[in-house]
Short mmCIF file of C-alpha atoms in Angstrom, two decimals:
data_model
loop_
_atom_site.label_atom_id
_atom_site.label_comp_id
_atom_site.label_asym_id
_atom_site.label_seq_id
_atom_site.Cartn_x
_atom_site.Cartn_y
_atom_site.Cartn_z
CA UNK A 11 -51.67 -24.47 -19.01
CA UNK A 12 -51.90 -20.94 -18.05
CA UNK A 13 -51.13 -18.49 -21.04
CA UNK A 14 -49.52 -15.42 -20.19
CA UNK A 15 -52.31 -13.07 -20.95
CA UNK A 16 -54.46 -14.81 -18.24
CA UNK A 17 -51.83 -15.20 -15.75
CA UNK A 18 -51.66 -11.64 -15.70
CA UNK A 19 -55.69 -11.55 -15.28
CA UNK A 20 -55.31 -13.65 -12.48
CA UNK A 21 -52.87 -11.49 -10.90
CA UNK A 22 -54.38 -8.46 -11.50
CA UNK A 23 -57.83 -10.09 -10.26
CA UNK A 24 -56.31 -10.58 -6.70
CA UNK A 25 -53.74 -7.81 -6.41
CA UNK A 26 -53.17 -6.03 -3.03
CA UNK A 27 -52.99 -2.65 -4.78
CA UNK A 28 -56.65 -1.55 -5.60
CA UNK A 29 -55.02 2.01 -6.92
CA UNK A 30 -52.91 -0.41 -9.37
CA UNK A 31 -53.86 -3.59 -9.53
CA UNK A 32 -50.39 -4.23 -12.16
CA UNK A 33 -48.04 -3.70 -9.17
CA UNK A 34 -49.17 -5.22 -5.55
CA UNK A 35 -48.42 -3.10 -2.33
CA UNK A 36 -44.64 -4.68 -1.49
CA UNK A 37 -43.23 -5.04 -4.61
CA UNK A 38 -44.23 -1.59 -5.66
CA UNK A 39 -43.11 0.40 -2.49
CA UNK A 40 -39.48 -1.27 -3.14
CA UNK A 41 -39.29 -0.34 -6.63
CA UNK A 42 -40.77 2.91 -5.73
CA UNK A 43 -37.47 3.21 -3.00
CA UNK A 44 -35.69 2.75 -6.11
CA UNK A 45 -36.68 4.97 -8.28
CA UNK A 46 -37.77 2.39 -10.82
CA UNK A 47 -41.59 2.49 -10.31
CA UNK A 48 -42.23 3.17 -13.50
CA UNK A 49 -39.54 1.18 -15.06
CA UNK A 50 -42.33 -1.61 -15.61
CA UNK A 51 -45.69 -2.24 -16.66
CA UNK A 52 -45.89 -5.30 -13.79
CA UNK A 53 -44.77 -5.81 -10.39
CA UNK A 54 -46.55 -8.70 -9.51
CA UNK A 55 -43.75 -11.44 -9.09
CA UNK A 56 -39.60 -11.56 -8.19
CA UNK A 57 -38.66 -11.19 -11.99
CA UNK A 58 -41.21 -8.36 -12.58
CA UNK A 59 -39.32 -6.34 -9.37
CA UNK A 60 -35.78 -7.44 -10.53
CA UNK A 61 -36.81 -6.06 -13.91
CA UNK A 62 -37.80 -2.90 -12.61
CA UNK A 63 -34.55 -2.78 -10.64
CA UNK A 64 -32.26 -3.82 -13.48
CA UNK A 65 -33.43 -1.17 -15.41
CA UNK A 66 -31.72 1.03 -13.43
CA UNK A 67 -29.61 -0.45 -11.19
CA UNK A 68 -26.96 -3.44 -10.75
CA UNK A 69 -28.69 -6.94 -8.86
CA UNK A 70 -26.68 -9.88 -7.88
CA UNK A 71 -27.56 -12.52 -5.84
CA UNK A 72 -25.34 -12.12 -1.97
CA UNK A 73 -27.01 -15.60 -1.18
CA UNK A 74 -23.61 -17.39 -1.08
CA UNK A 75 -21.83 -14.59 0.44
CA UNK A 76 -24.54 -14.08 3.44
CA UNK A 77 -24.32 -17.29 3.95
CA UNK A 78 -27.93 -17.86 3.70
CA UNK A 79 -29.77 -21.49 4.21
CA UNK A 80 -33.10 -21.17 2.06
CA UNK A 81 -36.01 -21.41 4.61
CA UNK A 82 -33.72 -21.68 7.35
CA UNK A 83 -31.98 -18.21 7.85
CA UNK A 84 -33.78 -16.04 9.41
CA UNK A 85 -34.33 -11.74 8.09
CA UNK A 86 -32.98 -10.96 11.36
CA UNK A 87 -29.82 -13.20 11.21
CA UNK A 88 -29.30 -11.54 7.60
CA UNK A 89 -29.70 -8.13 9.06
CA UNK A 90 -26.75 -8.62 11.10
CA UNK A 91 -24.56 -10.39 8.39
CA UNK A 92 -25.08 -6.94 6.18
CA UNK A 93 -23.73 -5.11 9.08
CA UNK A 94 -20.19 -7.12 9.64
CA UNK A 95 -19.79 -7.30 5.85
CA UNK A 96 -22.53 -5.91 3.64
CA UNK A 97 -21.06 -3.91 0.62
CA UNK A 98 -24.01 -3.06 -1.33
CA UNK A 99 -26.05 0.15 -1.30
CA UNK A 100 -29.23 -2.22 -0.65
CA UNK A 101 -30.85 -5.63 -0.46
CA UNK A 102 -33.56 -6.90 -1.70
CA UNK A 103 -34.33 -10.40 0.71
CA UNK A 104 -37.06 -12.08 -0.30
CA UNK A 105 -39.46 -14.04 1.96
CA UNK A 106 -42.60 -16.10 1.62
CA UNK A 107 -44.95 -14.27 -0.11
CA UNK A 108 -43.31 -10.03 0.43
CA UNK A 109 -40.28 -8.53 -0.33
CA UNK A 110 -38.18 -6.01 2.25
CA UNK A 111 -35.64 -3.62 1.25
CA UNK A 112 -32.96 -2.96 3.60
CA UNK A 113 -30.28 -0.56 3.74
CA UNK A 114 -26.42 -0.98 3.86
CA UNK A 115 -26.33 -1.21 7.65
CA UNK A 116 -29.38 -3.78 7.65
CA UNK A 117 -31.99 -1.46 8.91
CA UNK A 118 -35.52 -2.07 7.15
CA UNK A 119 -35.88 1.02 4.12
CA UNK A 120 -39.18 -0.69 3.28
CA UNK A 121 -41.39 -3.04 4.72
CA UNK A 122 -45.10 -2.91 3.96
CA UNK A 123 -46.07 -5.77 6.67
CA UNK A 124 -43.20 -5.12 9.49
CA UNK A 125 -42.64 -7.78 12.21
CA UNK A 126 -41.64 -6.87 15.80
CA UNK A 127 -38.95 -9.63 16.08
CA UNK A 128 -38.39 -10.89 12.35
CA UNK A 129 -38.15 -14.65 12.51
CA UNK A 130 -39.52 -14.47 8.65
CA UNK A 131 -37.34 -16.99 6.55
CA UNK A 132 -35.66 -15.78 3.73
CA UNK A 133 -35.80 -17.28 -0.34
CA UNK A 134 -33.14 -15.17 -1.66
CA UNK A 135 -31.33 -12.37 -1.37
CA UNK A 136 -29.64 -9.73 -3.48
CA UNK A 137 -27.72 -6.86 -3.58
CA UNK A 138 -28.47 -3.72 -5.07
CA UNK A 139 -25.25 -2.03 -6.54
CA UNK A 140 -24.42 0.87 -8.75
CA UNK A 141 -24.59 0.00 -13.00
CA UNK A 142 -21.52 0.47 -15.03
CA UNK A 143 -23.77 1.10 -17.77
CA UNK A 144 -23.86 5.12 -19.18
CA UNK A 145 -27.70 5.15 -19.40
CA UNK A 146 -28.55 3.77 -16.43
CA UNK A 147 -26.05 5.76 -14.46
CA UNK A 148 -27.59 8.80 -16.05
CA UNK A 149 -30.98 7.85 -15.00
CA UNK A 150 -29.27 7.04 -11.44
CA UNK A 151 -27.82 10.62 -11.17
CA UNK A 152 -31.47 11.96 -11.72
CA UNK A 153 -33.00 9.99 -8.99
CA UNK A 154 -30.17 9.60 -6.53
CA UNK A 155 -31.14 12.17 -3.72
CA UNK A 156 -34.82 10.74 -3.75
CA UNK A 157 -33.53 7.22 -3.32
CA UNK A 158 -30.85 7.99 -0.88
CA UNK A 159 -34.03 9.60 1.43
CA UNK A 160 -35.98 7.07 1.21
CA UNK A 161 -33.41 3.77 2.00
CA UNK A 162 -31.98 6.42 4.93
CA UNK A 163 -35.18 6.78 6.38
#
């Protein structure tokens, strides 16, 4: 078995970030979008970004509520399911191997290996909503107009 201190070798060994090997390309650019970049030593896996994000921000799974069929639905079926009744300020869908933020409409914020016509099928997805905890709404307040630029644009 793996201990923790190697799997973390191994990752860093064959990261897609040679700047930073502890956070690869995707994951990084979301948290990034997020203002939580920093909010972690690691981005290498799901529960390293969700981290990140929970440090700063509220992240609950919409996979019920988007109706979504795990390695059947589709990233461009759940972009239309955000627009008719997406609530949260973003989403976080994860696919095989890359993560994609999109926005509350269901356009792409970030997307480090974009697909013309996105037939990628989508592992999870959640929903990126405002804390009701004082700290982290402080820290949200600080970062807020960089975050709202980048998921806008």
């Amino acid at each position: 078995m793996t201990s923790r201190k190697e799997f973390r070798e191994i990752m860093k060994a064959t990261s897609n970030n040679k700047a930073d090997p502890n956070k690869n390309i995707c994951g990084f650019a979301v948290a990034r979008a997020l203002g939580v970049d920093n909010a972690t030593r690691y981005i290498h896996t799901m529960s390293d970004l969700q981290r990140a994000i929970r440090s700063m921000w509220s992240l609950r799974s919409v996979k019920s509520k988007m109706g979504v069929k795990v390695g059947k639905t589709s990233v461009g079926a759940i972009r239309q399911r955000i627009k008719k009744r997406g609530e949260a300020l973003a989403y976080l869908v994860h696919v095989d191997g890359h993560v994609i933020l999109l926005d509350r409409d269901g356009s792409t914020a970030v997307d480090t290996a974009p697909a013309e016509r996105d037939h990628r099928r989508v592992l999870a997805v959640q929903g990126v909503y405002m804390s009701d905890n004082d700290n982290k709404f402080l820290k949200m307040m600080q970062v807020k107009d960089k975050v709202e630029a980048r998921v806008k644009s």
